[in-house]
Short mmCIF file of C-alpha atoms in Angstrom, two decimals:
data_model
loop_
_atom_site.label_atom_id
_atom_site.label_comp_id
_atom_site.label_asym_id
_atom_site.label_seq_id
_atom_site.Cartn_x
_atom_site.Cartn_y
_atom_site.Cartn_z
CA UNK A 1 10.09 -8.60 35.21
CA UNK A 2 13.70 -7.49 35.38
CA UNK A 3 14.93 -4.48 34.73
CA UNK A 4 17.65 -3.69 32.09
CA UNK A 5 19.14 0.25 32.46
CA UNK A 6 21.75 -0.76 30.30
CA UNK A 7 19.27 -1.36 27.82
CA UNK A 8 16.90 1.94 28.29
CA UNK A 9 20.40 3.21 28.17
CA UNK A 10 21.53 2.09 24.39
CA UNK A 11 18.17 3.16 23.36
CA UNK A 12 17.70 6.19 24.36
CA UNK A 13 20.80 7.14 22.87
CA UNK A 14 21.02 4.96 19.71
CA UNK A 15 20.61 8.01 17.08
CA UNK A 16 24.08 8.59 17.81
CA UNK A 17 24.99 6.06 15.31
CA UNK A 18 28.55 6.09 13.00
CA UNK A 19 25.84 7.16 9.98
CA UNK A 20 24.26 10.05 11.61
CA UNK A 21 28.02 11.00 13.18
CA UNK A 22 28.22 14.24 10.69
CA UNK A 23 24.27 15.82 11.23
CA UNK A 24 25.48 15.42 14.74
CA UNK A 25 28.86 16.98 14.33
CA UNK A 26 27.94 20.05 12.08
CA UNK A 27 24.87 20.51 14.48
CA UNK A 28 27.02 20.53 17.96
CA UNK A 29 29.10 23.08 15.87
CA UNK A 30 26.01 24.89 15.04
CA UNK A 31 25.66 25.15 18.87
CA UNK A 32 28.70 26.28 19.90
CA UNK A 33 28.88 29.04 17.73
CA UNK A 34 25.38 29.86 18.74
CA UNK A 35 23.18 27.72 21.87
CA UNK A 36 19.39 28.93 20.31
CA UNK A 37 20.20 27.79 16.80
CA UNK A 38 19.29 24.17 17.74
CA UNK A 39 16.49 23.30 19.06
CA UNK A 40 16.28 23.20 23.25
CA UNK A 41 16.27 19.37 23.57
CA UNK A 42 19.37 19.48 21.70
CA UNK A 43 21.00 22.43 23.89
CA UNK A 44 20.79 20.57 26.65
CA UNK A 45 22.18 17.70 25.05
CA UNK A 46 24.99 19.31 24.10
CA UNK A 47 25.06 21.61 27.50
CA UNK A 48 25.52 18.32 29.19
CA UNK A 49 28.57 17.32 27.09
CA UNK A 50 30.73 19.84 28.46
CA UNK A 51 33.52 19.77 25.51
CA UNK A 52 35.34 23.21 24.30
CA UNK A 53 33.37 25.32 21.90
CA UNK A 54 36.72 25.87 20.12
CA UNK A 55 37.03 22.09 20.09
CA UNK A 56 33.79 21.14 18.78
CA UNK A 57 33.64 23.67 15.75
CA UNK A 58 37.23 22.30 14.76
CA UNK A 59 36.36 18.79 14.94
CA UNK A 60 33.13 19.48 12.38
CA UNK A 61 35.43 21.05 10.36
CA UNK A 62 37.48 18.41 9.85
CA UNK A 63 41.27 17.52 9.64
CA UNK A 64 43.93 20.73 9.30
CA UNK A 65 45.03 18.87 6.21
CA UNK A 66 41.94 18.85 4.03
CA UNK A 67 42.32 20.04 0.63
CA UNK A 68 39.25 21.43 -0.99
CA UNK A 69 40.77 20.07 -4.55
CA UNK A 70 41.22 16.48 -3.72
CA UNK A 71 40.29 13.81 -4.80
CA UNK A 72 40.50 15.19 -8.17
CA UNK A 73 37.02 14.92 -9.84
CA UNK A 74 38.02 13.99 -13.55
CA UNK A 75 36.22 15.92 -16.85
CA UNK A 76 36.80 13.71 -19.86
CA UNK A 77 34.38 12.54 -21.62
CA UNK A 78 34.44 8.97 -20.90
CA UNK A 79 33.82 10.29 -16.73
CA UNK A 80 30.80 12.11 -18.23
CA UNK A 81 29.36 9.56 -20.04
CA UNK A 82 29.41 7.27 -17.52
CA UNK A 83 27.88 9.51 -14.78
CA UNK A 84 25.55 11.62 -16.86
CA UNK A 85 27.54 14.95 -16.29
CA UNK A 86 26.89 16.07 -19.81
CA UNK A 87 27.53 19.94 -20.25
CA UNK A 88 27.77 22.12 -17.54
CA UNK A 89 25.52 25.50 -17.37
CA UNK A 90 28.84 27.63 -17.82
CA UNK A 91 28.99 25.85 -20.95
CA UNK A 92 25.67 25.90 -22.38
CA UNK A 93 25.87 29.78 -21.29
CA UNK A 94 29.09 30.13 -23.93
CA UNK A 95 27.05 27.68 -26.53
CA UNK A 96 24.12 30.24 -25.94
CA UNK A 97 26.80 33.04 -26.70
CA UNK A 98 28.27 31.83 -29.44
CA UNK A 99 24.50 31.20 -31.13
CA UNK A 100 23.73 34.69 -30.44
CA UNK A 101 27.06 36.16 -31.67
CA UNK A 102 26.38 34.03 -35.05
CA UNK A 103 22.98 34.80 -35.58
CA UNK A 104 24.14 38.92 -34.85
CA UNK A 105 26.99 38.03 -38.14
CA UNK A 106 24.14 37.35 -40.63
CA UNK A 107 21.45 39.49 -39.42
CA UNK A 108 19.22 37.44 -38.17
CA UNK A 109 17.45 38.78 -35.18
CA UNK A 110 16.96 35.83 -32.44
CA UNK A 111 14.89 35.48 -28.86
CA UNK A 112 15.81 34.54 -25.69
CA UNK A 113 13.66 31.03 -26.43
CA UNK A 114 14.72 30.58 -29.63
CA UNK A 115 18.89 30.41 -28.62
CA UNK A 116 17.22 28.33 -25.16
CA UNK A 117 16.12 25.85 -27.68
CA UNK A 118 19.04 26.06 -29.84
CA UNK A 119 21.27 25.32 -27.02
CA UNK A 120 18.87 22.21 -25.87
CA UNK A 121 19.32 21.42 -29.65
CA UNK A 122 23.33 21.59 -29.19
CA UNK A 123 24.09 19.97 -26.00
CA UNK A 124 21.45 17.07 -26.65
CA UNK A 125 23.75 16.13 -30.19
CA UNK A 126 26.54 16.75 -28.15
CA UNK A 127 25.17 13.77 -26.15
CA UNK A 128 24.08 11.29 -28.67
CA UNK A 129 28.00 11.49 -30.55
CA UNK A 130 29.54 11.32 -26.91
CA UNK A 131 27.21 7.94 -26.94
CA UNK A 132 28.66 6.52 -30.84
CA UNK A 133 31.98 7.67 -29.62
CA UNK A 134 31.81 5.16 -26.50
CA UNK A 135 29.27 2.33 -27.66
CA UNK A 136 29.07 2.64 -31.24
CA UNK A 137 31.88 -0.29 -31.95
CA UNK A 138 28.75 -2.37 -30.18
CA UNK A 139 26.79 -1.70 -32.81
CA UNK A 140 29.36 -2.15 -35.33
CA UNK A 141 29.41 -4.83 -38.40
CA UNK A 142 31.76 -6.88 -37.13
CA UNK A 143 30.08 -10.90 -37.10
CA UNK A 144 29.94 -11.88 -40.30
CA UNK A 145 28.73 -15.05 -39.20
CA UNK A 146 25.82 -13.75 -37.50
CA UNK A 147 26.81 -15.57 -34.03
CA UNK A 148 26.80 -12.40 -31.83
CA UNK A 149 22.95 -11.93 -30.17
CA UNK A 150 22.46 -8.13 -31.46
CA UNK A 151 20.89 -5.79 -28.50
CA UNK A 152 19.23 -3.04 -28.40
CA UNK A 153 21.23 0.26 -28.61
CA UNK A 154 18.09 3.28 -27.18
CA UNK A 155 21.61 5.20 -26.33
CA UNK A 156 22.21 5.13 -29.72
CA UNK A 157 18.73 6.09 -30.66
CA UNK A 158 18.02 10.08 -31.72
CA UNK A 159 14.84 9.54 -29.68
CA UNK A 160 16.38 8.89 -26.42
CA UNK A 161 17.75 12.45 -26.38
CA UNK A 162 14.24 14.14 -27.55
CA UNK A 163 14.29 14.32 -31.03
CA UNK A 164 11.37 13.44 -33.29
CA UNK A 165 10.82 12.54 -36.49
CA UNK A 166 10.06 15.97 -37.36
CA UNK A 167 13.63 17.19 -35.88
CA UNK A 168 15.74 15.22 -37.93
CA UNK A 169 16.19 18.32 -40.66
CA UNK A 170 16.55 21.25 -38.46
CA UNK A 171 20.22 22.69 -38.34
CA UNK A 172 22.11 22.02 -34.75
CA UNK A 173 24.65 24.65 -34.03
CA UNK A 174 27.45 22.07 -33.19
CA UNK A 175 30.48 24.35 -33.28
CA UNK A 176 33.01 22.04 -34.89
CA UNK A 177 32.13 18.99 -33.56
CA UNK A 178 32.55 16.68 -36.53
CA UNK A 179 34.12 19.29 -38.47
CA UNK A 180 30.34 20.89 -39.04
CA UNK A 181 29.66 24.34 -37.69
CA UNK A 182 25.72 23.91 -38.40
CA UNK A 183 24.67 20.16 -39.33
CA UNK A 184 21.02 18.28 -38.31
CA UNK A 185 20.16 15.51 -36.84
CA UNK A 186 19.93 13.13 -40.28
CA UNK A 187 23.36 14.31 -40.79
CA UNK A 188 24.87 13.97 -37.69
CA UNK A 189 23.66 10.49 -37.53
CA UNK A 190 24.89 9.35 -40.85
CA UNK A 191 28.40 10.47 -40.14
CA UNK A 192 28.61 8.98 -36.40
CA UNK A 193 27.03 5.51 -37.86
CA UNK A 194 29.28 5.59 -41.50
CA UNK A 195 32.84 6.36 -38.70
CA UNK A 196 31.98 3.84 -35.77
CA UNK A 197 29.26 1.61 -37.17
CA UNK A 198 30.27 0.36 -40.08
CA UNK A 199 32.78 -2.90 -40.87
CA UNK A 200 35.20 -0.47 -39.17
CA UNK A 201 35.22 0.62 -35.57
CA UNK A 202 37.09 2.44 -33.02
CA UNK A 203 37.41 2.12 -29.45
CA UNK A 204 39.29 4.54 -27.93
CA UNK A 205 37.03 6.82 -25.63
CA UNK A 206 39.01 4.64 -22.51
CA UNK A 207 42.03 6.43 -22.78
CA UNK A 208 42.94 8.53 -20.63
CA UNK A 209 45.15 11.04 -21.81
CA UNK A 210 43.18 13.48 -23.70
CA UNK A 211 45.64 14.58 -26.36
CA UNK A 212 45.73 11.06 -27.70
CA UNK A 213 41.70 10.01 -27.71
CA UNK A 214 41.86 14.07 -29.60
CA UNK A 215 44.20 12.95 -32.47
CA UNK A 216 42.37 9.37 -33.18
CA UNK A 217 38.98 11.27 -33.03
CA UNK A 218 40.16 14.68 -35.37
CA UNK A 219 41.28 11.53 -37.86
CA UNK A 220 38.23 9.89 -38.32
CA UNK A 221 35.17 12.08 -37.88
CA UNK A 222 33.89 14.15 -39.95
CA UNK A 223 33.39 14.14 -43.88
CA UNK A 224 36.02 13.47 -45.81
CA UNK A 225 37.98 11.74 -43.04
CA UNK A 226 37.52 8.30 -45.10
CA UNK A 227 40.94 6.70 -46.70
CA UNK A 228 40.51 6.76 -50.32
CA UNK A 229 42.78 4.51 -52.36
CA UNK A 230 44.37 5.09 -55.83
CA UNK A 231 43.73 3.44 -58.32
CA UNK A 232 47.38 1.68 -58.19
CA UNK A 233 46.31 1.30 -54.52
CA UNK A 234 43.32 -0.35 -55.01
CA UNK A 235 45.39 -3.00 -58.00
CA UNK A 236 48.48 -3.12 -55.21
CA UNK A 237 45.65 -4.01 -52.25
CA UNK A 238 43.93 -6.89 -55.10
CA UNK A 239 47.05 -8.17 -56.20
CA UNK A 240 48.47 -9.34 -52.18
CA UNK A 241 44.81 -10.79 -51.63
CA UNK A 242 45.21 -12.77 -54.95
CA UNK A 243 48.87 -14.15 -53.82
CA UNK A 244 47.43 -14.91 -50.44
CA UNK A 245 44.20 -16.94 -51.46
CA UNK A 246 46.02 -18.44 -54.40
CA UNK A 247 49.13 -19.77 -52.13
CA UNK A 248 46.16 -21.71 -50.48
CA UNK A 249 44.63 -22.86 -52.57
CA UNK A 250 47.26 -24.16 -54.20
CA UNK A 251 48.47 -25.75 -50.91
CA UNK A 252 45.51 -27.12 -50.18
CA UNK A 253 45.11 -28.60 -53.85
CA UNK A 254 49.19 -30.22 -54.10
CA UNK A 255 49.32 -31.33 -50.39
CA UNK A 256 45.78 -31.93 -48.87
CA UNK A 257 45.53 -33.87 -46.08
CA UNK A 258 48.77 -32.30 -44.68
CA UNK A 259 48.61 -29.34 -41.40
CA UNK A 260 49.34 -26.32 -42.65
CA UNK A 261 47.33 -23.75 -40.13
CA UNK A 262 46.03 -21.66 -43.51
CA UNK A 263 44.70 -18.45 -43.52
CA UNK A 264 41.69 -18.82 -45.30
CA UNK A 265 39.06 -15.81 -44.32
CA UNK A 266 41.66 -13.66 -43.27
CA UNK A 267 44.01 -13.19 -46.25
CA UNK A 268 43.53 -8.97 -46.05
CA UNK A 269 46.35 -9.49 -43.18
CA UNK A 270 48.66 -10.03 -45.74
CA UNK A 271 48.07 -6.34 -47.64
CA UNK A 272 47.42 -5.15 -44.37
CA UNK A 273 51.05 -5.85 -42.56
CA UNK A 274 52.75 -4.43 -45.94
CA UNK A 275 51.17 -1.49 -45.29
CA UNK A 276 52.49 -0.98 -41.96
CA UNK A 277 56.09 -2.05 -42.77
CA UNK A 278 55.58 0.77 -45.95
CA UNK A 279 54.31 3.07 -42.90
CA UNK A 280 56.46 2.34 -40.72
CA UNK A 281 59.77 2.32 -43.09
CA UNK A 282 58.29 5.97 -44.27
CA UNK A 283 58.31 7.30 -40.00
CA UNK A 284 61.78 6.21 -39.72
CA UNK A 285 61.29 2.09 -38.60
CA UNK A 286 64.72 0.25 -39.78
CA UNK A 287 63.52 -3.14 -38.12
CA UNK A 288 60.79 -5.26 -37.48
CA UNK A 289 59.88 -7.99 -34.75
CA UNK A 290 57.48 -9.80 -36.05
CA UNK A 291 55.83 -13.07 -33.73
CA UNK A 292 52.55 -14.75 -35.22
CA UNK A 293 50.65 -18.43 -34.18
CA UNK A 294 50.90 -21.29 -36.31
CA UNK A 295 47.57 -20.04 -38.69
CA UNK A 296 48.73 -17.52 -41.73
CA UNK A 297 52.12 -18.58 -41.31
CA UNK A 298 53.11 -20.39 -44.52
CA UNK A 299 51.11 -17.48 -45.97
CA UNK A 300 53.42 -14.84 -43.97
CA UNK A 301 56.32 -16.62 -44.77
CA UNK A 302 56.01 -16.34 -48.78
CA UNK A 303 54.05 -12.90 -49.51
CA UNK A 304 55.79 -10.78 -46.71
CA UNK A 305 58.86 -12.06 -45.81
CA UNK A 306 59.63 -12.61 -49.52
CA UNK A 307 60.92 -16.97 -48.76
CA UNK A 308 60.92 -18.62 -51.59
CA UNK A 309 57.84 -21.03 -52.82
CA UNK A 310 60.54 -23.61 -53.54
CA UNK A 311 61.63 -23.95 -50.16
CA UNK A 312 58.47 -23.75 -48.47
CA UNK A 313 57.22 -26.51 -50.96
CA UNK A 314 60.54 -28.46 -50.34
CA UNK A 315 59.46 -28.88 -46.44
CA UNK A 316 56.22 -29.73 -47.41
CA UNK A 317 58.13 -32.47 -48.72
CA UNK A 318 60.17 -33.36 -46.33
CA UNK A 319 63.16 -31.46 -47.23
CA UNK A 320 65.09 -28.52 -45.53
CA UNK A 321 65.34 -24.95 -46.74
CA UNK A 322 68.44 -24.65 -45.34
CA UNK A 323 72.03 -25.94 -46.50
CA UNK A 324 73.37 -29.02 -44.84
CA UNK A 325 76.10 -27.05 -43.36
CA UNK A 326 74.01 -25.04 -41.16
CA UNK A 327 72.55 -26.51 -38.18
CA UNK A 328 69.01 -25.94 -38.50
CA UNK A 329 66.34 -26.67 -35.59
CA UNK A 330 64.59 -29.93 -37.53
CA UNK A 331 61.20 -28.05 -36.60
CA UNK A 332 57.82 -28.43 -38.30
CA UNK A 333 57.73 -25.72 -40.95
CA UNK A 334 54.87 -23.77 -38.98
CA UNK A 335 57.12 -23.47 -36.21
CA UNK A 336 60.22 -21.87 -38.32
CA UNK A 337 61.25 -18.53 -38.79
CA UNK A 338 62.85 -16.26 -41.31
CA UNK A 339 64.61 -12.96 -41.86
CA UNK A 340 64.53 -10.70 -45.27
CA UNK A 341 64.61 -7.12 -46.19
CA UNK A 342 62.24 -5.59 -47.73
CA UNK A 343 62.16 -2.04 -49.77
CA UNK A 344 59.51 0.95 -50.46
CA UNK A 345 59.79 3.66 -52.04
CA UNK A 346 63.51 3.31 -50.81
CA UNK A 347 63.12 2.69 -47.50
CA UNK A 348 64.99 -0.59 -46.47
CA UNK A 349 63.22 -2.83 -43.75
CA UNK A 350 64.53 -5.27 -41.97
CA UNK A 351 62.30 -8.13 -41.05
CA UNK A 352 62.47 -10.98 -38.95
CA UNK A 353 59.53 -13.59 -38.17
CA UNK A 354 60.81 -15.29 -34.52
CA UNK A 355 60.23 -19.06 -34.78
CA UNK A 356 58.21 -20.20 -32.15
CA UNK A 357 56.99 -23.80 -30.43
CA UNK A 358 53.61 -25.27 -30.13
CA UNK A 359 52.72 -23.04 -27.29
CA UNK A 360 51.96 -20.38 -29.57
CA UNK A 361 52.14 -16.93 -27.35
CA UNK A 362 55.51 -18.09 -25.81
CA UNK A 363 56.74 -15.86 -28.03
CA UNK A 364 55.80 -12.59 -27.13
CA UNK A 365 58.02 -12.47 -24.31
CA UNK A 366 61.13 -12.98 -26.52
CA UNK A 367 60.11 -10.66 -29.62
CA UNK A 368 59.97 -7.81 -26.84
CA UNK A 369 62.93 -8.44 -25.29
CA UNK A 370 64.67 -8.90 -28.77
CA UNK A 371 63.00 -5.59 -29.80
CA UNK A 372 64.67 -4.06 -26.85
CA UNK A 373 68.16 -5.19 -27.44
CA UNK A 374 67.95 -3.79 -31.01
CA UNK A 375 66.95 -0.12 -29.75
CA UNK A 376 69.49 -0.84 -27.53
CA UNK A 377 72.16 -1.64 -29.57
CA UNK A 378 71.39 1.31 -31.69
CA UNK A 379 71.14 3.49 -28.90
CA UNK A 380 67.42 4.31 -29.55
CA UNK A 381 66.34 6.60 -26.48
CA UNK A 382 63.55 7.34 -28.36
CA UNK A 383 62.33 3.96 -29.42
CA UNK A 384 61.06 4.49 -33.07
CA UNK A 385 63.46 2.54 -35.53
CA UNK A 386 62.78 -0.75 -34.19
CA UNK A 387 59.03 -2.01 -33.53
CA UNK A 388 57.55 -5.58 -32.75
CA UNK A 389 54.60 -6.83 -34.09
CA UNK A 390 52.66 -9.88 -32.63
CA UNK A 391 50.10 -11.64 -34.24
CA UNK A 392 47.51 -13.92 -32.50
CA UNK A 393 44.58 -15.96 -32.10
CA UNK A 394 41.37 -14.56 -30.93
CA UNK A 395 41.11 -17.45 -28.62
CA UNK A 396 44.84 -17.38 -27.54
CA UNK A 397 44.73 -13.27 -26.89
CA UNK A 398 41.86 -13.47 -24.63
CA UNK A 399 43.08 -16.73 -22.27
CA UNK A 400 46.43 -16.99 -22.86
CA UNK A 401 48.34 -15.66 -19.26
CA UNK A 402 51.70 -13.92 -21.07
CA UNK A 403 49.98 -11.76 -23.66
CA UNK A 404 48.17 -10.14 -19.83
CA UNK A 405 51.92 -9.98 -18.58
CA UNK A 406 53.57 -8.61 -21.47
CA UNK A 407 51.09 -5.51 -21.02
CA UNK A 408 51.70 -5.51 -17.53
CA UNK A 409 55.10 -4.66 -18.49
CA UNK A 410 54.94 -2.53 -20.90
CA UNK A 411 54.71 0.52 -18.75
CA UNK A 412 57.65 -0.11 -17.28
CA UNK A 413 61.62 1.23 -17.63
CA UNK A 414 62.95 -1.99 -17.91
CA UNK A 415 61.05 -3.53 -20.08
CA UNK A 416 59.30 -1.15 -22.61
CA UNK A 417 59.54 -0.97 -26.76
CA UNK A 418 57.95 2.40 -27.18
CA UNK A 419 54.90 0.22 -28.34
CA UNK A 420 53.20 -3.08 -29.76
CA UNK A 421 51.09 -3.32 -32.88
CA UNK A 422 49.22 -6.45 -31.98
CA UNK A 423 46.59 -8.33 -35.02
CA UNK A 424 43.80 -10.42 -33.25
CA UNK A 425 42.82 -12.84 -36.11
CA UNK A 426 39.34 -13.55 -34.91
CA UNK A 427 37.95 -16.63 -37.17
CA UNK A 428 35.01 -16.68 -34.30
CA UNK A 429 35.77 -20.30 -33.68
CA UNK A 430 38.73 -20.44 -31.51
CA UNK A 431 40.07 -23.49 -32.55
CA UNK A 432 39.91 -25.21 -29.17
CA UNK A 433 36.69 -23.43 -27.82
CA UNK A 434 33.50 -22.38 -29.14
CA UNK A 435 33.17 -18.53 -28.20
CA UNK A 436 30.30 -19.05 -25.66
CA UNK A 437 32.77 -21.47 -23.53
CA UNK A 438 35.43 -18.28 -23.40
CA UNK A 439 36.91 -17.51 -20.03
CA UNK A 440 37.05 -14.30 -20.75
CA UNK A 441 33.04 -13.43 -21.66
CA UNK A 442 33.72 -10.11 -22.86
CA UNK A 443 32.69 -8.73 -26.02
CA UNK A 444 36.07 -9.01 -27.60
CA UNK A 445 38.50 -10.89 -27.16
CA UNK A 446 41.06 -7.96 -27.54
CA UNK A 447 39.59 -6.43 -24.34
CA UNK A 448 42.57 -6.80 -22.21
CA UNK A 449 44.23 -4.63 -24.14
CA UNK A 450 42.18 -2.10 -22.47
CA UNK A 451 44.42 -2.57 -19.12
CA UNK A 452 46.88 -0.16 -20.75
CA UNK A 453 45.05 2.01 -22.36
CA UNK A 454 45.38 1.06 -26.29
CA UNK A 455 43.26 2.15 -29.27
CA UNK A 456 41.23 -0.87 -30.02
CA UNK A 457 40.62 -0.54 -34.02
CA UNK A 458 37.95 -3.76 -34.60
CA UNK A 459 37.33 -4.77 -37.92
CA UNK A 460 35.42 -6.88 -40.35
CA UNK A 461 37.98 -8.96 -42.76
CA UNK A 462 35.71 -10.27 -45.65
#
């Protein structure tokens, strides 16, 4: 047979491959410090290398510019939930000390075993609460049409964390998590399900700023955090809903067959807009610039912008709401804009609804640019007196590139407006395509807002 000495040499040294490099360097460094610390065969091998001992040790130690604190390791809730690195031993020790101190305050003797059990219960309860904060929205009641396939959520099941039916009423030390010192697993599950799995949900655990996420968490978690309206407030909301629904019904009867892109099913948009304007005015907002699609535009013009009904009905009959000596756009009624002044509790807010073409989301940069220009005109460096609001359909928000472009530019110095409120009316149809044909293929049409770490408030609009 033909002799292949090169192959024999390769076979003899094949262990010296890249994935073994760190191991070999460390063993070589041990040999350089103490030749008898490695096997005799390795000692012979390293002796034949002929390298300086100092060079070998320095090579194994890594580069001189290496840092022990880089790359940084995030310690936020979201990272911990994904990596499984839940509370550390030090945190568990602190919990044990707090439990012992609480028992001492009330004069109740506790054993080490009882403290260990209490600490374990507390850590498991925190893991369940974290799971609801991150994944609870996926179990929320947001699908009135029953179109979405419900998946099992084992991460939201207490049994996943070691709790059995007999453990549901045992008090657990929470140390003010959920605003409670002690609570049973039954109470904990009731609170987190009511907070994150009702007809209103919240996505905020993707926010990297702990102060922002803590601000949201503080306002929604625990007993007594639900929004409770006064009798007058409930009547005001009902009144706006009746106005919105009555307007749509009248148009359907009076102008049957006329294209109008009604707000049917999304009438709660109207009281929501009213509250935004009212609350914004109380916080110092002077101007609100609005951009929106066709759907619901006539109802917003009538019930939010206070455009006279006679002007809207005149446009349905082919007339114009503008005087003859004013050059109007001549556009169809569901492209038209408007402006008005609204006053709530003595605070006047100027509203401007921007006209838009049939390419609906093209109005987004117009609204953002107009808001930025007004802020500059007012020398509003804090960007708190002018607020842009953009309304979207679900399919357009998920599928139109200009939406993502607006998000991408929102943090740049020359483009930022201090924040934009986006309202997405999800009728689960998409108008031009069924949801299962959507390009996004994400749980919600709003998931592209995650790119700017925006808090998202999914809600079922009944």
